[in-house]
XYZ file of C-alpha atoms in Angstrom:
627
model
C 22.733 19.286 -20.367
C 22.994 22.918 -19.624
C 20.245 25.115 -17.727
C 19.855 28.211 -20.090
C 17.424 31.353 -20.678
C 15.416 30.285 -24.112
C 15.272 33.018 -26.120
C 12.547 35.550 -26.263
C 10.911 34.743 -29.781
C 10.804 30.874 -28.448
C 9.548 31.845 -25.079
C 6.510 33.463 -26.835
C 5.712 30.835 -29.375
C 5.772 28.247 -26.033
C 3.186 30.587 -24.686
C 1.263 30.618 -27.680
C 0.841 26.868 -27.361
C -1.288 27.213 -24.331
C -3.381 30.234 -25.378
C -3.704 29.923 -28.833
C -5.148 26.705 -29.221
C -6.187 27.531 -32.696
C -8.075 30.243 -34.879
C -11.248 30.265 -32.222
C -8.656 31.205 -29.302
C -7.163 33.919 -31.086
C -10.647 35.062 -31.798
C -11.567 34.946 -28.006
C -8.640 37.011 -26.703
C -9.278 39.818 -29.524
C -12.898 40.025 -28.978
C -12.034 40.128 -25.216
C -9.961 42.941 -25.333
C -12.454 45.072 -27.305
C -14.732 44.476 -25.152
C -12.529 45.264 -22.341
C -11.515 48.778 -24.549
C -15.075 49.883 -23.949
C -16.428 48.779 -27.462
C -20.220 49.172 -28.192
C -19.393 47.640 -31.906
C -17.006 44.804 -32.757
C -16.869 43.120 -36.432
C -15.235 40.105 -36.880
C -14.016 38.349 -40.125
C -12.324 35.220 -40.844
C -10.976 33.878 -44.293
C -10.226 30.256 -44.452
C -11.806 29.825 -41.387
C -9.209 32.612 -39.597
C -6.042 30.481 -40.900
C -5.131 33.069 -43.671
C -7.131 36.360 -42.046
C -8.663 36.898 -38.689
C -10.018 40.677 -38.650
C -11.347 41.877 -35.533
C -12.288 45.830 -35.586
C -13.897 47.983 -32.443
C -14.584 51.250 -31.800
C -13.518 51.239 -28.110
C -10.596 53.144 -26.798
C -7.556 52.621 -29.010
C -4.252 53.234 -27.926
C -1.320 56.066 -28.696
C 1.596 54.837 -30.437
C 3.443 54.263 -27.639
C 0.839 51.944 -26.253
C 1.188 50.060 -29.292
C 4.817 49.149 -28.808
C 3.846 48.645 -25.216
C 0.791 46.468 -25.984
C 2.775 43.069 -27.827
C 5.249 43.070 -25.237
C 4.801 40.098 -23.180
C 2.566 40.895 -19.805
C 2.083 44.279 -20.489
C -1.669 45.283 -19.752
C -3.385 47.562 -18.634
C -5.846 45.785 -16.687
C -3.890 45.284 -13.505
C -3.677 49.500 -12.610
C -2.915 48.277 -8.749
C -1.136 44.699 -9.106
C -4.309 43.014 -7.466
C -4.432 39.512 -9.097
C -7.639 39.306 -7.196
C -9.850 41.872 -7.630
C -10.284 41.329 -11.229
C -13.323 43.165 -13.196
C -11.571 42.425 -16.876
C -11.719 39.517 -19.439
C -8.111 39.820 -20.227
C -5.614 40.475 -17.542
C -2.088 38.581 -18.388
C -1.073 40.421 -21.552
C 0.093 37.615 -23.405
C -2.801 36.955 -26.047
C -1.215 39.908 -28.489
C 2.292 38.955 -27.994
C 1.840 35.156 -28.323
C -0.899 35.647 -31.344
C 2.462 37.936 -33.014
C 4.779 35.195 -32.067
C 3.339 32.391 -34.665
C 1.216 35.290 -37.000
C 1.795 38.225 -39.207
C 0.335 41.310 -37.068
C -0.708 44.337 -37.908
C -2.276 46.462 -35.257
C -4.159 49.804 -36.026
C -5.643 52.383 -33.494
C -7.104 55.491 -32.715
C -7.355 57.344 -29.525
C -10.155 58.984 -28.400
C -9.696 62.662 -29.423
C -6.748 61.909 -31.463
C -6.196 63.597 -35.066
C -4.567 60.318 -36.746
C -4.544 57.126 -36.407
C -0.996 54.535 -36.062
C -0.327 51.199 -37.063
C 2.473 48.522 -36.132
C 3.360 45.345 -37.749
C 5.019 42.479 -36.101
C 6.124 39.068 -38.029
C 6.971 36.155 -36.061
C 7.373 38.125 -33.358
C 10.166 40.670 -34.913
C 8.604 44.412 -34.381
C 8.735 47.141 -36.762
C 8.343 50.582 -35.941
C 4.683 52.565 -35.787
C 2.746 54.126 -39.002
C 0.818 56.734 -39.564
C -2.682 55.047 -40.725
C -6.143 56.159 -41.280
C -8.923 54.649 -39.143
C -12.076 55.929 -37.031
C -11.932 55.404 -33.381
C -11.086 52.643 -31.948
C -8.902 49.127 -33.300
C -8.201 47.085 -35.971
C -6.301 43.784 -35.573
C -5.522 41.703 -38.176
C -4.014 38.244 -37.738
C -2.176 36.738 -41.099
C -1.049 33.664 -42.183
C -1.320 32.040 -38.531
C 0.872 29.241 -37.511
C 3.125 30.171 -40.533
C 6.508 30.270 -38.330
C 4.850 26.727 -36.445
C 4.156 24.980 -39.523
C 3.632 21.559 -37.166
C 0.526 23.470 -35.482
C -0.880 23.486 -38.990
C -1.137 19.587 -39.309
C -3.478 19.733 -36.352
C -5.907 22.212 -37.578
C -9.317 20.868 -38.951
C -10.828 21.830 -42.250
C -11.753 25.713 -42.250
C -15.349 24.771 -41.870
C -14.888 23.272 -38.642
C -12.434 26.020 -37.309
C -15.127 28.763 -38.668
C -17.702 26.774 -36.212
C -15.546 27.426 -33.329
C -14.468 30.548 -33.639
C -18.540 31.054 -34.316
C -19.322 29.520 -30.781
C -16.886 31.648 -29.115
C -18.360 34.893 -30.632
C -21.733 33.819 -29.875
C -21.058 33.181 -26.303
C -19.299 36.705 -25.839
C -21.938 38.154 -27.576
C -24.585 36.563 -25.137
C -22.761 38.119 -21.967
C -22.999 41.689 -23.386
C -26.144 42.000 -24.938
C -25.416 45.783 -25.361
C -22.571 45.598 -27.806
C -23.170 44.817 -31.777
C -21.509 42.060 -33.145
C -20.962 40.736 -36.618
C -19.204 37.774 -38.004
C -18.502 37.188 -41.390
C -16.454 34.864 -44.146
C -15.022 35.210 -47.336
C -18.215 35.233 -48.913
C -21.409 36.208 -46.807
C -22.052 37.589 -43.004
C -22.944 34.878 -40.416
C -24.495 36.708 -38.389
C -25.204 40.266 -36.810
C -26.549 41.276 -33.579
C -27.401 44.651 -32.996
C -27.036 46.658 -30.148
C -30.572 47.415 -28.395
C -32.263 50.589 -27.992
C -33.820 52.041 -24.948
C -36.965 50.164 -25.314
C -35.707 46.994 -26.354
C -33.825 47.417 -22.917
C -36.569 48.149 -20.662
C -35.996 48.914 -17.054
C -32.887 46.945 -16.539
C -30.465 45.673 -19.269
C -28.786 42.833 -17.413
C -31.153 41.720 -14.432
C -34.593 39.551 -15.800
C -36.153 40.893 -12.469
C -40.447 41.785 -12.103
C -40.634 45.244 -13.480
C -38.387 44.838 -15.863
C -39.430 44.082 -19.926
C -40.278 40.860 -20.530
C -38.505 41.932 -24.020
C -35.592 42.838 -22.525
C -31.980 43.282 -24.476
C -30.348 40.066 -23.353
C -33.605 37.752 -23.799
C -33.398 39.201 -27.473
C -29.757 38.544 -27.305
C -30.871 34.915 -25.982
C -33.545 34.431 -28.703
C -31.342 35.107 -31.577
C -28.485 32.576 -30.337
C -30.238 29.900 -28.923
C -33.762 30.546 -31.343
C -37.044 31.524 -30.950
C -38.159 28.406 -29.031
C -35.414 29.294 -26.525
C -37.090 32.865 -25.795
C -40.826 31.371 -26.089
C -40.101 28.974 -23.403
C -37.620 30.407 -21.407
C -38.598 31.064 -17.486
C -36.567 34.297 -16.043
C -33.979 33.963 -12.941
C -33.302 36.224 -10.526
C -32.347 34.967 -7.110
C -29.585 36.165 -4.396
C -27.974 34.937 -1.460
C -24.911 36.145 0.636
C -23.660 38.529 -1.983
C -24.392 36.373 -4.948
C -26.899 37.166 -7.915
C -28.028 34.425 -10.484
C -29.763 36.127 -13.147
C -30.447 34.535 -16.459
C -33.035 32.007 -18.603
C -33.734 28.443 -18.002
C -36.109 26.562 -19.875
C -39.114 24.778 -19.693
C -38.255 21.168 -19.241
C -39.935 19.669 -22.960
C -38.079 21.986 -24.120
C -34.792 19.662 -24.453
C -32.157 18.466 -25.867
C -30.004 15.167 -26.530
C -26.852 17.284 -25.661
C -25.652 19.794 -23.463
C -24.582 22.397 -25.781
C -27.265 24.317 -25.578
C -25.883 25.040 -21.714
C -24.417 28.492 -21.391
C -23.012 29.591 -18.181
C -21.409 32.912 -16.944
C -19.308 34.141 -14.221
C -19.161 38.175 -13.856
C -19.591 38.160 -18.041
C -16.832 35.576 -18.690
C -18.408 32.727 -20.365
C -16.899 29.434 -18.576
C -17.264 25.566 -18.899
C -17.708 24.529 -14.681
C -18.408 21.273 -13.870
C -19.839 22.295 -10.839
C -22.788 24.883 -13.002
C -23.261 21.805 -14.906
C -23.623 19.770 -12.272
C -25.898 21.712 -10.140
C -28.032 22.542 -13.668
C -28.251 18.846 -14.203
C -29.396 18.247 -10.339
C -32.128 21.020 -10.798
C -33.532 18.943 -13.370
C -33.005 15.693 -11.958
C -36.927 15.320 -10.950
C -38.278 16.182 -14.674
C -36.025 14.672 -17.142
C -34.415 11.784 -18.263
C -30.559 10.501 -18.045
C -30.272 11.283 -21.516
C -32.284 14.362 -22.048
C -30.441 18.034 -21.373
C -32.230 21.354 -20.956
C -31.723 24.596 -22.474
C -30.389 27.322 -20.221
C -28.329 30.874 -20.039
C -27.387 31.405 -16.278
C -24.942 34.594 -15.626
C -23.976 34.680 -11.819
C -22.336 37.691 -10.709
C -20.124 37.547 -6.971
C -17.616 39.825 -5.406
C -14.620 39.474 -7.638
C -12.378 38.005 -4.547
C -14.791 35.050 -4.204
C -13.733 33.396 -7.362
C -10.244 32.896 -9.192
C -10.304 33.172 -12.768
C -6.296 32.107 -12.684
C -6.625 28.621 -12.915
C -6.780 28.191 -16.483
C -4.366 29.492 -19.575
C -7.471 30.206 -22.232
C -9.283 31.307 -18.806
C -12.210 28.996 -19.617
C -12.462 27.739 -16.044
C -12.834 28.960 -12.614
C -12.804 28.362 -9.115
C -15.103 29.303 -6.500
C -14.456 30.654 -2.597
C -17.449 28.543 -1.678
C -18.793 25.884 -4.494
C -21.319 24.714 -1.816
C -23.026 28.304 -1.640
C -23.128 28.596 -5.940
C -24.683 25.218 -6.559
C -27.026 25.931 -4.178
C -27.926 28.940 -5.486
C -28.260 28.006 -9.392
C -30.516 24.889 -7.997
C -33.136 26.530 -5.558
C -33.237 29.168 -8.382
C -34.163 27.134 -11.307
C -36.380 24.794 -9.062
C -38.153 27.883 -8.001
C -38.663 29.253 -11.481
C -39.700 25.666 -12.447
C -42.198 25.654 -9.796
C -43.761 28.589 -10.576
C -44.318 27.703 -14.029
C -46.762 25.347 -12.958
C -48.467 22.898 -15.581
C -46.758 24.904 -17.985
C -45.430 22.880 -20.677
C -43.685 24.195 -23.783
C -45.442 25.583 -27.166
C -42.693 23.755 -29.110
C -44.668 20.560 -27.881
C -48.070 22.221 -29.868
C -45.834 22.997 -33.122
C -44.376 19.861 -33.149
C -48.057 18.076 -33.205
C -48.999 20.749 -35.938
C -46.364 20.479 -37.697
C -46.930 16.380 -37.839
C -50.204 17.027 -39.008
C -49.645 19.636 -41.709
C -46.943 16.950 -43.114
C -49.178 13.946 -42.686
C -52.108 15.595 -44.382
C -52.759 16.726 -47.695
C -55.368 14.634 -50.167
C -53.313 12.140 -51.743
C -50.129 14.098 -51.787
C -47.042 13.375 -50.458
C -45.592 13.516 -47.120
C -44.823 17.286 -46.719
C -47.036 18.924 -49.060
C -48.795 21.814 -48.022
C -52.651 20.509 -47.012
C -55.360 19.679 -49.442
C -57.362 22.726 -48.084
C -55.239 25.241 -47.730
C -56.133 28.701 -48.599
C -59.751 27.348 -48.103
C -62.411 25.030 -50.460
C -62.585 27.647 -53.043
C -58.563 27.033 -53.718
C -59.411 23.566 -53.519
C -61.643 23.294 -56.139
C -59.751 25.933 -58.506
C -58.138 24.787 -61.706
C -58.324 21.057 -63.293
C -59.663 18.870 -60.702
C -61.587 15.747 -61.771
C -60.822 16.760 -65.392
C -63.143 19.891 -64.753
C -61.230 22.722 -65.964
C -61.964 26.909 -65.113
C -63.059 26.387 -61.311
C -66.586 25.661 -61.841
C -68.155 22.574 -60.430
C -70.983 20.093 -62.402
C -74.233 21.265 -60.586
C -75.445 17.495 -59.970
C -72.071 17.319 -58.337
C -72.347 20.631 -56.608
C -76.104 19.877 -54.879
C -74.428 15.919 -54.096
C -71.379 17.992 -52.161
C -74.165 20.350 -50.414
C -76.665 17.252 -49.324
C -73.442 15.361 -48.428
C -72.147 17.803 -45.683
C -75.427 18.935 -44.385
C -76.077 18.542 -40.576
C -77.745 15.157 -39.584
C -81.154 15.431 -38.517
C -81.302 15.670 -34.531
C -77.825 16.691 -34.536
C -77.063 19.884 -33.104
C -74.484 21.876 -34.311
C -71.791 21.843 -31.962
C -71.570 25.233 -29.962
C -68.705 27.891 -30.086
C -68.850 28.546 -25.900
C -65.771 28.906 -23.942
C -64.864 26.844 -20.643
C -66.736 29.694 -18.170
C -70.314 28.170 -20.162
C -69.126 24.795 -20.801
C -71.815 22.406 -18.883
C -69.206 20.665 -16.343
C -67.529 24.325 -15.133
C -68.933 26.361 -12.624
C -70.708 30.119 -14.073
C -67.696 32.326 -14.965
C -65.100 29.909 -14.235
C -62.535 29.512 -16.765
C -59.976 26.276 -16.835
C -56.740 26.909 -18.150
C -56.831 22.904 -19.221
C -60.378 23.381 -19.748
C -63.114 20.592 -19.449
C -63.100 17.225 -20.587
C -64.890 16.220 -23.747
C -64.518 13.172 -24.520
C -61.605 9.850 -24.040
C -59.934 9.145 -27.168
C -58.611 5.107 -26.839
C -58.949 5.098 -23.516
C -55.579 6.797 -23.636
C -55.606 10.581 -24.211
C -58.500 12.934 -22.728
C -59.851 15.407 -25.257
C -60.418 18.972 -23.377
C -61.976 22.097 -24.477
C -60.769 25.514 -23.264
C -61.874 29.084 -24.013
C -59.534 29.414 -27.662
C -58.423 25.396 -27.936
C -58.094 21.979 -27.661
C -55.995 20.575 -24.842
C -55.457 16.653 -25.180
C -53.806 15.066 -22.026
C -51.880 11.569 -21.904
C -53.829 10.345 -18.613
C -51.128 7.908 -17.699
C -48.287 10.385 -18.218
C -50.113 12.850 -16.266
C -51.281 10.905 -13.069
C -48.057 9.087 -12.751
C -46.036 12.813 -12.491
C -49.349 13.657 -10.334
C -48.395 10.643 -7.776
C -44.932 11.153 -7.928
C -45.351 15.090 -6.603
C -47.550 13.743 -4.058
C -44.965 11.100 -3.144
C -41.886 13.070 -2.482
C -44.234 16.084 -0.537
C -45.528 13.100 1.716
C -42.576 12.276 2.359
C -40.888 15.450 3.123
C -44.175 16.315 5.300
C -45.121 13.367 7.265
C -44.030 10.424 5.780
C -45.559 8.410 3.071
C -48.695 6.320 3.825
C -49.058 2.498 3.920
C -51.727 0.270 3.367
C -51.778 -3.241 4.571
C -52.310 -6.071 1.912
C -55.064 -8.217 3.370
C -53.072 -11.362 1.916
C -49.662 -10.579 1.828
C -48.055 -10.744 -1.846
C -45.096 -13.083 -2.348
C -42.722 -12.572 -5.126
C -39.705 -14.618 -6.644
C -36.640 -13.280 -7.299
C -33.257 -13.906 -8.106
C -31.036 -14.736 -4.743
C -28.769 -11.404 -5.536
C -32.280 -8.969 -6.316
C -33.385 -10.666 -2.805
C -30.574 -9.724 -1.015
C -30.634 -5.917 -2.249
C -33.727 -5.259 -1.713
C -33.760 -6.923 2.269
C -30.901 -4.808 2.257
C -32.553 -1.377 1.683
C -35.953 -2.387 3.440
C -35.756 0.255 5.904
C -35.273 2.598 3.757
C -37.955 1.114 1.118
C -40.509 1.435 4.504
C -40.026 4.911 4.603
C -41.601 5.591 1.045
C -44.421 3.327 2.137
C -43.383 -0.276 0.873
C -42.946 -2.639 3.711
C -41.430 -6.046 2.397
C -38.626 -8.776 4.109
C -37.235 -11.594 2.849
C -38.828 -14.968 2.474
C -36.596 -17.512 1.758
C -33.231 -17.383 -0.104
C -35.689 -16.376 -3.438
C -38.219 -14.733 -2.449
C -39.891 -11.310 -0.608
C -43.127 -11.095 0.938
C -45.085 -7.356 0.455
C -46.759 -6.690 3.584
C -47.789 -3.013 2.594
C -47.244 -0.761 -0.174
C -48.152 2.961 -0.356
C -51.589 4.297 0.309
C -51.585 6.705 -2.536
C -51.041 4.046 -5.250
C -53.786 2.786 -5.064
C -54.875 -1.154 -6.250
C -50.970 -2.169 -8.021
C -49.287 -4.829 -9.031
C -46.641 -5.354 -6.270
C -44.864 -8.389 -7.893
C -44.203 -5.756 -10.902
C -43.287 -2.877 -8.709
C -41.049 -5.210 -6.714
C -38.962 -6.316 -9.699
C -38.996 -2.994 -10.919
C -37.360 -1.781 -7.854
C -34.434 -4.601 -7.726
C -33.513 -3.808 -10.777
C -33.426 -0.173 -9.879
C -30.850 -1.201 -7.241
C -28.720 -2.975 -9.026
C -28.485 -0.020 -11.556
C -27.597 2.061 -8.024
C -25.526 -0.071 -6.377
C -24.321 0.665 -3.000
C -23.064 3.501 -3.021
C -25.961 6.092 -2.439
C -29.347 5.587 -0.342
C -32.549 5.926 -2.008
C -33.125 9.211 -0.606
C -30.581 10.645 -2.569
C -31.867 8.604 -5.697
C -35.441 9.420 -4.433
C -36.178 10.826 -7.829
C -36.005 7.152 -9.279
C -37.168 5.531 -6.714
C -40.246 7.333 -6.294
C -40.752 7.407 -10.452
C -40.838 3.779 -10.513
C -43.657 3.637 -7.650
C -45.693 6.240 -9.282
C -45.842 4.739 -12.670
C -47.269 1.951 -10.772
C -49.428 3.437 -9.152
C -50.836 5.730 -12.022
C -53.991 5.204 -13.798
C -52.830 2.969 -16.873
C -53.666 3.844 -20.954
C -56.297 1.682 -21.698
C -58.609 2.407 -18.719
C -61.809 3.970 -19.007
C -62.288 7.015 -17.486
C -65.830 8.856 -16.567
C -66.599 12.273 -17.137
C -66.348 13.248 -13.240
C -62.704 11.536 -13.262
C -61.177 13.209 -16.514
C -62.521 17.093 -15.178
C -60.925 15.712 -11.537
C -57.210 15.119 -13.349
C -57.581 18.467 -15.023
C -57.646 20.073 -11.952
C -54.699 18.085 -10.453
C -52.863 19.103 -13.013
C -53.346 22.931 -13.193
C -52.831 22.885 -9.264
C -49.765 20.738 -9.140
C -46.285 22.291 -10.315
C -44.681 20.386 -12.608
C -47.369 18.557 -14.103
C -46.661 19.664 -17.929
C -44.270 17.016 -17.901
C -43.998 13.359 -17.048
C -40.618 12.336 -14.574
C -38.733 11.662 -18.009
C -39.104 15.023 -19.194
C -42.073 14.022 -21.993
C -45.106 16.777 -22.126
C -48.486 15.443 -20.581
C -50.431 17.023 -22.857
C -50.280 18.962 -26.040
C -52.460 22.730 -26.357
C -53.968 23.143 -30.057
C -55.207 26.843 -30.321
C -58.302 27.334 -32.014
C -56.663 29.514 -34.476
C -53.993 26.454 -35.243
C -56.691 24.457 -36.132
C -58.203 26.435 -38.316
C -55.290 26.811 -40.004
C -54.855 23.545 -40.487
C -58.341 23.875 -42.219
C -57.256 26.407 -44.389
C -60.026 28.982 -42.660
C -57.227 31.349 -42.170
């Protein structure tokens, strides 16, 4: 075997292997380099899912004809003015996206300078150049990618069908298009436009395009940008970011935490307006979490950190997807104590989609003998309701007998009084002009769920979710504080186990002291509860107990229970928490209220489930047909 040079056109489809993946990649690195041309407009389209025609058109810079023939030779670029591979502001910086998308493609690449009479065009096929055109175009660049993969016909085999490919090359615009809320996009097909985003105006901006800071519009350009991607719910629910430290800025949405998903894809994260996949923001978004959702639950978030360019590398990776930071220590810390902060500022706040989702089960469960998902029997009010043939009485009019039967029928009982229209600041329980924002309890619905009025609602609260997250809060601040509590068991409690749930749990007893349950062994198969926390209350050790071993089993021995404090202390407090099917008295459900609206967190149980559910008055009636 003989070392050799490979030959130029080879060279460049090898390279095109690693950065053009498939249609989506060559998407990403055109769409990059508009944006890096300046370009407040970029249209995309795609035909067969970008295997026969990707299109991508800007009006950013464009480039001379020379420029042209400069542009698809490899690692030319004009992103690198002083050779610094480390102060990097650009998307693009390698120049080989055009020459390896020309290597496997027929290219044709059209541009205009800024302030130049004509336009010029050059076509390249696999990679052999031809010589520039005169062409007519506005300011700005077209590229258009043909027939890609035609001189690798074995990349073909691997492509999926052009729906699938359209999806990811959809992703990949949507993500760019999230980063720079102040450029238009549009995708489109063969047959209809995707999508278009527009570019905002100066009031849609507010003070400050980029940063979600105070003064800034709570309508600002990139939670529109946000909203349209990731939905409505997204920008409903979404709590604003803006934190520094040591020359970092985290900026961005992150939302409420029943607002989630059963994936992770709704996770977008960005480094100086590169959109990246880190397992390190992933990591420190799923340990920002950790205390209000479950394994399998993910939340929805948009988090754009911005650093001095020579505290990350954005060289590690051929498509650029990945990143590595100076000091990961300082950015997970950063993207945590935001998020916690913005989670703990939120308070009860829990999300609306929770409200719509209970509406929305109603409206499809109602209806007067119809089926699931008809519209309600009374909607559009009791006049539509007793239009046309009902009863085999035909024009709208009613039988009188039947008409004075209805009337006597719904007439207030006698002694009844009709129930008033006051809001929370008169309600009997609340102090003169106090107002609740969970309002005052009304009444206990199956000695489960607390019914609460508030000044334009109905709030109804799942007491056991509720108190458990209320004990848990109180749990981990006692312990941070001063240490958790104990209360001695006047006869100690002595529970059987299992020889190996024995051993773990003698194992971990100092630690299990320090969260308030004191326990040691007694006898190969057994433990003895000497104490248990003071803040839970009257509890069924033996259940907590066996809760807990197998809680350690599922840790095993690798972490302490500090750093798995979240389960830990979850298991104790649903223990501890008052139980469905207990009776609670007036003074008790108005007392859990005001837990609730004073501890953070408390919209949502420690697996990420809503503790209550907020009707508004105007809902209901709705759902009434009085609107």
């Amino acid at each position: 075997m003989v070392i050799r040079l490979l030959p130029p056109d080879l060279v460049n489809r090898i390279a095109a292997g690693e950065v053009v993946e498939r249609p989506a990649s060559a998407v990403k690195e055109l769409v990059e380099n508009a944006l890096d041309a300046g370009a407040s407009r970029i249209e995309v389209m795609l035909r067969e899912g970008g295997r026969s025609l990707i299109l991508v058109e800007d009006d950013g810079g464009g480039m001379t004809p020379a420029e042209l023939e400069l542009a698809v030779e490899r690692h030319a670029t004009s992103k690198l003015p002083d050779d610094d591979l480390v102060h990097i502001a650009t998307l693009g910086f390698r120049g080989e996206a055009l020459p390896s998308i020309a290597a496997v493609s027929r290219l044709t690449l059209t541009s205009r300078k800024a302030g130049a009479d004509s336009a010029w065009s050059l076509t390249l096929e696999a990679g052999a150049k031809g010589k520039p055109q005169p062409a007519a175009l506005a300011q700005g660049t077209r590229v258009e990618v043909r027939d890609l993969f035609f001189a690798t016909p074995a990349r073909l085999k691997f492509l999926k069908v052009p729906r699938t490919e359209l999806g990811h090359a959809e992703e990949v615009v949507k993500r760019l298009a999230m980063a720079h809320p102040e450029v238009a996009f549009t995708l489109r097909d063969e047959s209809r436009v995707l999508f278009r985003f527009q570019a905002p105006t100066t009031d849609l901006v507010g003070a400050d395009l980029i940063g979600p800071g105070p003064t800034d519009n709570p309508n600002g350009a990139r939670l529109a940008r946000l909203g349209a991607i990731m939905g409505r719910d997204f920008q409903e629910n979404a709590l604003a970011l803006d934190a520094r430290r040591e020359g970092l800025r985290l900026t961005g949405h992150a939302g409420l935490p029943t607002l989630n998903r059963a994936t992770s894809d709704q996770q977008f994260l960005f480094v100086n307006g590169r959109p990246v996949r880190d397992r390190l923001l992933q990591g420190a978004v799923r340990g920002a979490y950790q205390d209000f959702l479950a394994r399998d639950r993910h939340p929805l978030v948009a988090l754009f950190l911005e650093l001095p360019p020579e505290e990350v590398d954005v060289n590690v990776h051929p498509a650029k997807a990945e990143v590595r930071f100076r000091d990961p220590g300082l950015v997970r810390g950063l993207i945590v104590g935001a998020i916690r902060h913005a989670l703990a500022e939120a308070g009860h706040r829990a999300s609306t989609t929770v409200a719509q989702a209970a509406l929305g089960a109603l409206q499809a469960g109602s209806g007067y003998g119809g089926a699931l998902g008809s519209e309600p029997a009374f909607a559009g009010g009791p006049a539509r309701f007793f239009q046309g043939n009902y009863g085999g009485f035909r024009g709208g009019t009613v039988p009188h007998r039947l008409a004075e039967a209805a009337a006597q029928a719904f007439a207030p009982l006698d002694g009844f009084d009709r129930p008033s229209a006051r809001g929370v600041g008169e309600a009997e329980t609340a102090a003169p002009g106090t107002a609740y924002p969970l309002g005052v309890a009304r009444g206990q619905l199956h000695e489960t769920y607390i019914v609460a009025q508030t000044a334009d609602g109905i709030v109804i609260v799942d007491q056991h979710a509720a108190h458990e997250r209320l004990v848990y809060e109180r749990m981990k601040q006692a312990l941070a504080e001063t240490g958790v509590a104990r209360q001695g068991l006047l006869i100690p409690e002595v529970v059987e186990l299992e020889e190996p749930a024995v051993a773990r749990l003698v194992a971990r007893a100092p630690e299990l002291a320090e969260l308030g349950l004191v326990l040691e062994g007694f006898g190969p198969g057994a433990v003895v509860v000497r104490e248990v926390p003071a803040m839970l209350g009257p509890t069924d050790a033996k259940g907590l107990v066996r809760d807990l071993a197998d809680e350690l089993a599922a840790m095993g021995e690798a972490l302490s229970l500090k750093e798995r404090l979240e389960h830990v202390c979850g298991t104790m407090a649903c223990h501890g928490s008052v139980r469905a099917g207990r009776r609670l008295t007036q003074p008790e459900m108005d007392a859990l209220l005001r837990q609730m609206e004073a501890t953070p967190h408390s919209g949502q149980c420690n697996h990420g489930r809503p503790t209550y559910v907020e009707l508004k008055l105007a809902d209901i009636e709705r759902l009434f047909g009085r609107r």
